[in-house]
Amino acid sequence: MQLAMVGLGRMGANLVRRLMRAGHECVVHDKDGAAVDALAVEGAVPARGLDELVTRLRAPRAVWVMLPHGAATESTITELSRHLSPGDVVIDGGNSHHHDDVRRARDLAARSIDYLDIGTSGGVWGLERGYCLMIGGPPACVQRLAPLFDALAPGVGLQPRTPAREGTAGSVEHGWLHCGSAGAGHFVKMIHNGIEYGMMQALAEGFDILRNADKSSFGPAHQYHFDLADIAEVWRRGSVVSSWLLDLAAQALAQDAQLSGYSGVVADSGEGRWTVQAAVDEAVPAEVLTAALYARFRSRQDHTFAEKMLSALRQQFGGHVERRKS
C-alpha cells in the first residue's frame, strides 16, 4: 500500500522504515529537509511541502501525521484538509487529546474525509520490536488500511498466546486494535500512558529504597549494600515484576549504576495529566496514577535517585532527553 508520513522524528522516521521493510511505499515530509533526504536515500519518496506530498499520492490517499500534540498537529491537519479529497484519510498517530479527535473527525467528515486517531506505543525500539496500535475511527477505513497496521505491529510471534483465548488470532494478537469511534484510540493510549507513569514510579521508588538500605536506623547489622544492577537482572528472570520496563531499568543500571548522567528533572507528556482529569470526570479513584504524576511535578524542584531512574527509563524507551532545571 501507499502512505504519506508528515513528521520524521524518532517515531515517524522509524514507522516509515518499518513500513518500507514490509514492501509499502512511503511519501515523506518534514520541515527538516535533512530528515526527508535521509529517508529518500533509504527508498522513501520525498515531498518538500504538503501540497507536493498530496500530489504524489494515489487516491484514496492516506496521510499519517506524527507531530507533537497541539499547534503543530492542529495546523498541519488544517492545511492538509485543504489539499485532500473525499475518500481520503488523515491519521493522527501522536499523543493528541481525544476531545480534539472528536472535533477533527466531525470537521473532516463534513468534507467526506475520514479521520483515524492512533495511539502508538513502542518508542525508539518500535522499528525492531513493532508498535502497539490503538485505533479510533470508522471501521471501514480501519479495515482498508489493515495491511499497514499488520506491518507496523509486532505480530503474533513475539508473545505466547493467552491460554483462555480460542479461535483464529485476530488483530489484537497481532498487536493492533480498533478501539471504537473517533477519539477512542487516543483515549486508550492516554490510559496506557497513565498506567506507565505508575509502573515507572513503582520501579523508581523501589530501587531508591534499595539504594538507601545502608542507612538503616536499626544499626550496622540491619544495613545492606545492594548491587542495583544485579537485583534488576535477577528480577528479570522469572519474577512476578518482570517486564519490559524492568528490562530497560536493568540496562540503564548496567550502563551507569549511579545514574550519574541524570539530574532527575522528569517531564510529563500531557497524557498523565489527561488520565488524572478523566478519573476526576468519571469519579474513579486513581491514587497511584495521580501520585505518580505529582511526583514528576515535584522532581522539578527536588530530585532523588528515584527521579534519576524515571529519567533513565524515559530515555531508554522513548529517547526523551532530560530537561535540565534552569
GROMACS .gro file of C-alpha atoms in nm:
model
  326
    1MET     CA    1   0.000   0.000   0.000
    2GLN     CA    2   0.095   0.367  -0.010
    3LEU     CA    3   0.111   0.603   0.289
    4ALA     CA    4   0.238   0.955   0.346
    5MET     CA    5   0.415   1.042   0.672
    6VAL     CA    6   0.434   1.400   0.797
    7GLY     CA    7   0.684   1.435   1.083
    8LEU     CA    8   1.008   1.237   1.072
    9GLY     CA    9   1.124   1.249   1.432
   10ARG     CA   10   1.220   0.949   1.645
   11MET     CA   11   0.889   0.775   1.590
   12GLY     CA   12   0.783   0.897   1.246
   13ALA     CA   13   1.105   0.802   1.069
   14ASN     CA   14   1.107   0.451   1.214
   15LEU     CA   15   0.741   0.399   1.128
   16VAL     CA   16   0.836   0.474   0.768
   17ARG     CA   17   1.132   0.236   0.780
   18ARG     CA   18   0.922  -0.048   0.919
   19LEU     CA   19   0.655   0.005   0.652
   20MET     CA   20   0.912   0.012   0.373
   21ARG     CA   21   1.070  -0.309   0.505
   22ALA     CA   22   0.729  -0.471   0.458
   23GLY     CA   23   0.711  -0.350   0.097
   24HIS     CA   24   0.485  -0.048   0.139
   25GLU     CA   25   0.554   0.279  -0.041
   26CYS     CA   26   0.602   0.588   0.175
   27VAL     CA   27   0.592   0.955   0.077
   28VAL     CA   28   0.759   1.167   0.345
   29HIS     CA   29   0.766   1.530   0.453
   30ASP     CA   30   0.923   1.719   0.742
   31LYS     CA   31   1.021   2.081   0.799
   32ASP     CA   32   1.374   1.947   0.841
   33GLY     CA   33   1.489   1.881   0.486
   34ALA     CA   34   1.778   1.665   0.607
   35ALA     CA   35   1.532   1.419   0.764
   36VAL     CA   36   1.348   1.395   0.432
   37ASP     CA   37   1.674   1.343   0.242
   38ALA     CA   38   1.786   1.067   0.479
   39LEU     CA   39   1.471   0.864   0.421
   40ALA     CA   40   1.479   0.933   0.047
   41VAL     CA   41   1.818   0.760   0.037
   42GLU     CA   42   1.653   0.460   0.202
   43GLY     CA   43   1.377   0.446  -0.061
   44ALA     CA   44   1.106   0.687   0.053
   45VAL     CA   45   0.951   0.937  -0.189
   46PRO     CA   46   1.045   1.292  -0.076
   47ALA     CA   47   0.800   1.583  -0.066
   48ARG     CA   48   0.908   1.938   0.015
   49GLY     CA   49   0.561   2.063   0.107
   50LEU     CA   50   0.217   1.933   0.196
   51ASP     CA   51   0.079   2.026  -0.145
   52GLU     CA   52   0.354   1.826  -0.318
   53LEU     CA   53   0.300   1.539  -0.077
   54VAL     CA   54  -0.067   1.512  -0.170
   55THR     CA   55   0.007   1.519  -0.545
   56ARG     CA   56   0.243   1.223  -0.504
   57LEU     CA   57  -0.031   1.006  -0.354
   58ARG     CA   58  -0.283   0.786  -0.534
   59ALA     CA   59  -0.649   0.821  -0.438
   60PRO     CA   60  -0.784   0.733  -0.193
   61ARG     CA   61  -0.494   0.895  -0.008
   62ALA     CA   62  -0.375   0.815   0.344
   63VAL     CA   63  -0.167   1.073   0.533
   64TRP     CA   64  -0.024   0.995   0.877
   65VAL     CA   65   0.069   1.297   1.092
   66MET     CA   66   0.333   1.220   1.358
   67LEU     CA   67   0.392   1.552   1.533
   68PRO     CA   68   0.375   1.687   1.890
   69HIS     CA   69   0.019   1.741   2.009
   70GLY     CA   70  -0.115   2.093   1.999
   71ALA     CA   71  -0.043   2.367   1.750
   72ALA     CA   72   0.192   2.166   1.526
   73THR     CA   73  -0.058   1.886   1.470
   74GLU     CA   74  -0.356   2.122   1.451
   75SER     CA   75  -0.210   2.349   1.184
   76THR     CA   76  -0.081   2.056   0.978
   77ILE     CA   77  -0.417   1.880   0.969
   78THR     CA   78  -0.592   2.207   0.883
   79GLU     CA   79  -0.358   2.267   0.590
   80LEU     CA   80  -0.380   1.906   0.474
   81SER     CA   81  -0.758   1.923   0.465
   82ARG     CA   82  -0.735   2.198   0.202
   83HIS     CA   83  -0.548   1.967  -0.034
   84LEU     CA   84  -0.727   1.635   0.025
   85SER     CA   85  -1.038   1.498  -0.148
   86PRO     CA   86  -1.345   1.298  -0.045
   87GLY     CA   87  -1.249   0.941   0.040
   88ASP     CA   88  -0.902   1.033   0.167
   89VAL     CA   89  -0.799   0.974   0.530
   90VAL     CA   90  -0.597   1.174   0.780
   91ILE     CA   91  -0.429   0.981   1.062
   92ASP     CA   92  -0.303   1.139   1.383
   93GLY     CA   93  -0.054   0.895   1.533
   94GLY     CA   94   0.078   1.129   1.803
   95ASN     CA   95  -0.048   1.187   2.156
   96SER     CA   96  -0.343   1.417   2.094
   97HIS     CA   97  -0.633   1.468   2.333
   98HIS     CA   98  -0.940   1.262   2.246
   99HIS     CA   99  -1.159   1.575   2.260
  100ASP     CA  100  -0.957   1.715   1.969
  101ASP     CA  101  -1.009   1.392   1.777
  102VAL     CA  102  -1.387   1.415   1.804
  103ARG     CA  103  -1.382   1.771   1.672
  104ARG     CA  104  -1.142   1.696   1.387
  105ALA     CA  105  -1.335   1.388   1.280
  106ARG     CA  106  -1.657   1.591   1.267
  107ASP     CA  107  -1.495   1.873   1.068
  108LEU     CA  108  -1.331   1.639   0.818
  109ALA     CA  109  -1.645   1.428   0.780
  110ALA     CA  110  -1.824   1.739   0.654
  111ARG     CA  111  -1.586   1.717   0.356
  112SER     CA  112  -1.618   1.335   0.333
  113ILE     CA  113  -1.260   1.291   0.453
  114ASP     CA  114  -1.202   1.013   0.708
  115TYR     CA  115  -1.004   1.061   1.028
  116LEU     CA  116  -0.827   0.800   1.240
  117ASP     CA  117  -0.664   0.860   1.576
  118ILE     CA  118  -0.394   0.605   1.654
  119GLY     CA  119  -0.227   0.570   1.990
  120THR     CA  120   0.119   0.443   1.902
  121SER     CA  121   0.336   0.268   2.162
  122GLY     CA  122   0.681   0.131   2.102
  123GLY     CA  123   0.918   0.422   2.137
  124VAL     CA  124   1.261   0.410   1.979
  125TRP     CA  125   1.253   0.029   1.989
  126GLY     CA  126   0.948   0.000   1.765
  127LEU     CA  127   1.143  -0.037   1.442
  128GLU     CA  128   1.265  -0.380   1.551
  129ARG     CA  129   1.001  -0.482   1.807
  130GLY     CA  130   0.696  -0.342   1.631
  131TYR     CA  131   0.437  -0.093   1.752
  132CYS     CA  132   0.126  -0.150   1.962
  133LEU     CA  133  -0.151   0.042   1.787
  134MET     CA  134  -0.477   0.161   1.946
  135ILE     CA  135  -0.710   0.295   1.676
  136GLY     CA  136  -1.023   0.511   1.674
  137GLY     CA  137  -1.235   0.594   1.373
  138PRO     CA  138  -1.467   0.448   1.105
  139PRO     CA  139  -1.450   0.065   1.088
  140ALA     CA  140  -1.444   0.054   0.707
  141CYS     CA  141  -1.146   0.287   0.694
  142VAL     CA  142  -0.961   0.084   0.956
  143GLN     CA  143  -1.014  -0.236   0.759
  144ARG     CA  144  -0.899  -0.074   0.435
  145LEU     CA  145  -0.568   0.019   0.598
  146ALA     CA  146  -0.528  -0.309   0.788
  147PRO     CA  147  -0.222  -0.420   0.583
  148LEU     CA  148  -0.038  -0.112   0.708
  149PHE     CA  149  -0.127  -0.186   1.070
  150ASP     CA  150  -0.022  -0.550   1.028
  151ALA     CA  151   0.316  -0.433   0.902
  152LEU     CA  152   0.370  -0.191   1.191
  153ALA     CA  153   0.250  -0.419   1.471
  154PRO     CA  154   0.477  -0.681   1.634
  155GLY     CA  155   0.280  -0.981   1.502
  156VAL     CA  156   0.171  -1.294   1.684
  157GLY     CA  157   0.514  -1.448   1.718
  158LEU     CA  158   0.659  -1.237   1.997
  159GLN     CA  159   0.419  -1.331   2.276
  160PRO     CA  160   0.277  -1.670   2.375
  161ARG     CA  161  -0.095  -1.693   2.327
  162THR     CA  162  -0.315  -1.623   2.629
  163PRO     CA  163  -0.445  -1.969   2.732
  164ALA     CA  164  -0.810  -1.858   2.759
  165ARG     CA  165  -0.818  -1.719   2.404
  166GLU     CA  166  -0.954  -1.954   2.137
  167GLY     CA  167  -1.006  -1.949   1.762
  168THR     CA  168  -0.816  -1.766   1.492
  169ALA     CA  169  -0.581  -1.495   1.609
  170GLY     CA  170  -0.738  -1.153   1.549
  171SER     CA  171  -0.574  -0.816   1.510
  172VAL     CA  172  -0.528  -0.778   1.887
  173GLU     CA  173  -0.295  -1.077   1.891
  174HIS     CA  174  -0.101  -0.919   1.607
  175GLY     CA  175  -0.068  -0.602   1.816
  176TRP     CA  176  -0.333  -0.360   1.694
  177LEU     CA  177  -0.693  -0.292   1.793
  178HIS     CA  178  -0.982  -0.087   1.656
  179CYS     CA  179  -1.098   0.057   1.988
  180GLY     CA  180  -1.410   0.245   1.871
  181SER     CA  181  -1.522   0.574   1.723
  182ALA     CA  182  -1.322   0.897   1.692
  183GLY     CA  183  -1.105   0.958   1.997
  184ALA     CA  184  -1.123   0.601   2.126
  185GLY     CA  185  -0.770   0.515   2.018
  186HIS     CA  186  -0.614   0.814   2.188
  187PHE     CA  187  -0.829   0.760   2.498
  188VAL     CA  188  -0.694   0.405   2.535
  189LYS     CA  189  -0.339   0.529   2.474
  190MET     CA  190  -0.393   0.804   2.732
  191ILE     CA  191  -0.480   0.546   2.998
  192HIS     CA  192  -0.189   0.330   2.881
  193ASN     CA  193   0.049   0.620   2.947
  194GLY     CA  194  -0.111   0.694   3.283
  195ILE     CA  195  -0.051   0.333   3.386
  196GLU     CA  196   0.304   0.363   3.254
  197TYR     CA  197   0.360   0.655   3.492
  198GLY     CA  198   0.251   0.440   3.786
  199MET     CA  199   0.463   0.140   3.686
  200MET     CA  200   0.770   0.355   3.633
  201GLN     CA  201   0.718   0.529   3.967
  202ALA     CA  202   0.691   0.196   4.150
  203LEU     CA  203   1.018   0.073   3.999
  204ALA     CA  204   1.189   0.404   4.067
  205GLU     CA  205   1.082   0.417   4.433
  206GLY     CA  206   1.172   0.053   4.492
  207PHE     CA  207   1.524   0.097   4.360
  208ASP     CA  208   1.562   0.416   4.564
  209ILE     CA  209   1.475   0.224   4.883
  210LEU     CA  210   1.724  -0.049   4.792
  211ARG     CA  211   1.992   0.211   4.726
  212ASN     CA  212   1.941   0.368   5.069
  213ALA     CA  213   1.931   0.038   5.261
  214ASP     CA  214   2.275   0.116   5.404
  215LYS     CA  215   2.121   0.395   5.612
  216SER     CA  216   1.908   0.183   5.843
  217SER     CA  217   1.837   0.342   6.181
  218PHE     CA  218   1.847  -0.004   6.343
  219GLY     CA  219   2.225  -0.022   6.338
  220PRO     CA  220   2.500  -0.185   6.129
  221ALA     CA  221   2.350  -0.535   6.143
  222HIS     CA  222   2.050  -0.407   5.955
  223GLN     CA  223   2.239  -0.210   5.692
  224TYR     CA  224   2.267  -0.360   5.345
  225HIS     CA  225   2.480  -0.265   5.046
  226PHE     CA  226   2.297  -0.380   4.736
  227ASP     CA  227   2.414  -0.402   4.376
  228LEU     CA  228   2.112  -0.250   4.199
  229ALA     CA  229   2.218  -0.371   3.857
  230ASP     CA  230   2.233  -0.730   3.981
  231ILE     CA  231   1.896  -0.702   4.155
  232ALA     CA  232   1.736  -0.567   3.837
  233GLU     CA  233   1.897  -0.852   3.643
  234VAL     CA  234   1.777  -1.127   3.875
  235TRP     CA  235   1.424  -0.982   3.882
  236ARG     CA  236   1.416  -1.004   3.502
  237ARG     CA  237   1.442  -1.381   3.528
  238GLY     CA  238   1.121  -1.540   3.648
  239SER     CA  239   0.999  -1.279   3.898
  240VAL     CA  240   0.643  -1.153   3.914
  241VAL     CA  241   0.758  -0.796   3.843
  242SER     CA  242   0.946  -0.886   3.523
  243SER     CA  243   0.851  -0.653   3.238
  244TRP     CA  244   0.995  -0.453   2.951
  245LEU     CA  245   1.026  -0.152   3.182
  246LEU     CA  246   1.232  -0.365   3.422
  247ASP     CA  247   1.445  -0.477   3.127
  248LEU     CA  248   1.514  -0.112   3.047
  249ALA     CA  249   1.588  -0.036   3.412
  250ALA     CA  250   1.840  -0.321   3.415
  251GLN     CA  251   2.001  -0.185   3.101
  252ALA     CA  252   2.025   0.167   3.243
  253LEU     CA  253   2.181   0.041   3.567
  254ALA     CA  254   2.426  -0.180   3.379
  255GLN     CA  255   2.539   0.125   3.184
  256ASP     CA  256   2.567   0.351   3.491
  257ALA     CA  257   2.485   0.208   3.833
  258GLN     CA  258   2.467   0.554   3.991
  259LEU     CA  259   2.268   0.707   3.702
  260SER     CA  260   2.506   0.998   3.733
  261GLY     CA  261   2.421   1.125   3.387
  262TYR     CA  262   2.075   1.233   3.505
  263SER     CA  263   1.971   1.513   3.738
  264GLY     CA  264   1.621   1.373   3.786
  265VAL     CA  265   1.412   1.651   3.631
  266VAL     CA  266   1.123   1.446   3.492
  267ALA     CA  267   0.888   1.587   3.228
  268ASP     CA  268   0.532   1.471   3.164
  269SER     CA  269   0.392   1.437   2.815
  270GLY     CA  270   0.042   1.559   2.898
  271GLU     CA  271  -0.127   1.220   2.884
  272GLY     CA  272  -0.064   1.159   3.252
  273ARG     CA  273  -0.248   1.482   3.332
  274TRP     CA  274  -0.531   1.389   3.097
  275THR     CA  275  -0.561   1.047   3.260
  276VAL     CA  276  -0.598   1.203   3.604
  277GLN     CA  277  -0.852   1.451   3.469
  278ALA     CA  278  -1.051   1.166   3.313
  279ALA     CA  279  -1.051   0.991   3.650
  280VAL     CA  280  -1.188   1.309   3.810
  281ASP     CA  281  -1.453   1.346   3.539
  282GLU     CA  282  -1.562   0.984   3.587
  283ALA     CA  283  -1.531   0.994   3.969
  284VAL     CA  284  -1.292   0.696   3.951
  285PRO     CA  285  -1.030   0.675   4.230
  286ALA     CA  286  -0.680   0.675   4.077
  287GLU     CA  287  -0.447   0.727   4.371
  288VAL     CA  288  -0.139   0.560   4.222
  289LEU     CA  289  -0.158   0.732   3.883
  290THR     CA  290  -0.225   1.070   4.045
  291ALA     CA  291   0.065   1.030   4.289
  292ALA     CA  292   0.296   0.933   4.001
  293LEU     CA  293   0.202   1.250   3.814
  294TYR     CA  294   0.257   1.467   4.121
  295ALA     CA  295   0.596   1.302   4.176
  296ARG     CA  296   0.700   1.430   3.834
  297PHE     CA  297   0.590   1.780   3.927
  298ARG     CA  298   0.795   1.758   4.248
  299SER     CA  299   1.101   1.634   4.055
  300ARG     CA  300   1.137   1.976   3.900
  301GLN     CA  301   1.205   2.122   4.244
  302ASP     CA  302   1.381   1.842   4.430
  303HIS     CA  303   1.543   1.529   4.289
  304THR     CA  304   1.611   1.184   4.433
  305PHE     CA  305   1.764   0.869   4.289
  306ALA     CA  306   1.407   0.765   4.204
  307GLU     CA  307   1.372   1.062   3.972
  308LYS     CA  308   1.704   0.974   3.807
  309MET     CA  309   1.560   0.630   3.741
  310LEU     CA  310   1.248   0.785   3.584
  311SER     CA  311   1.467   1.000   3.359
  312ALA     CA  312   1.674   0.697   3.262
  313LEU     CA  313   1.365   0.492   3.177
  314ARG     CA  314   1.218   0.772   2.966
  315GLN     CA  315   1.540   0.794   2.768
  316GLN     CA  316   1.565   0.416   2.734
  317PHE     CA  317   1.221   0.357   2.583
  318GLY     CA  318   1.143   0.687   2.417
  319GLY     CA  319   1.468   0.867   2.358
  320HIS     CA  320   1.343   1.153   2.576
  321VAL     CA  321   1.629   1.383   2.669
  322GLU     CA  322   1.600   1.506   3.026
  323ARG     CA  323   1.509   1.873   3.058
  324ARG     CA  324   1.766   2.034   3.283
  325LYS     CA  325   1.646   2.258   3.564
  326SER     CA  326   1.700   2.623   3.468
   0.00000   0.00000   0.00000
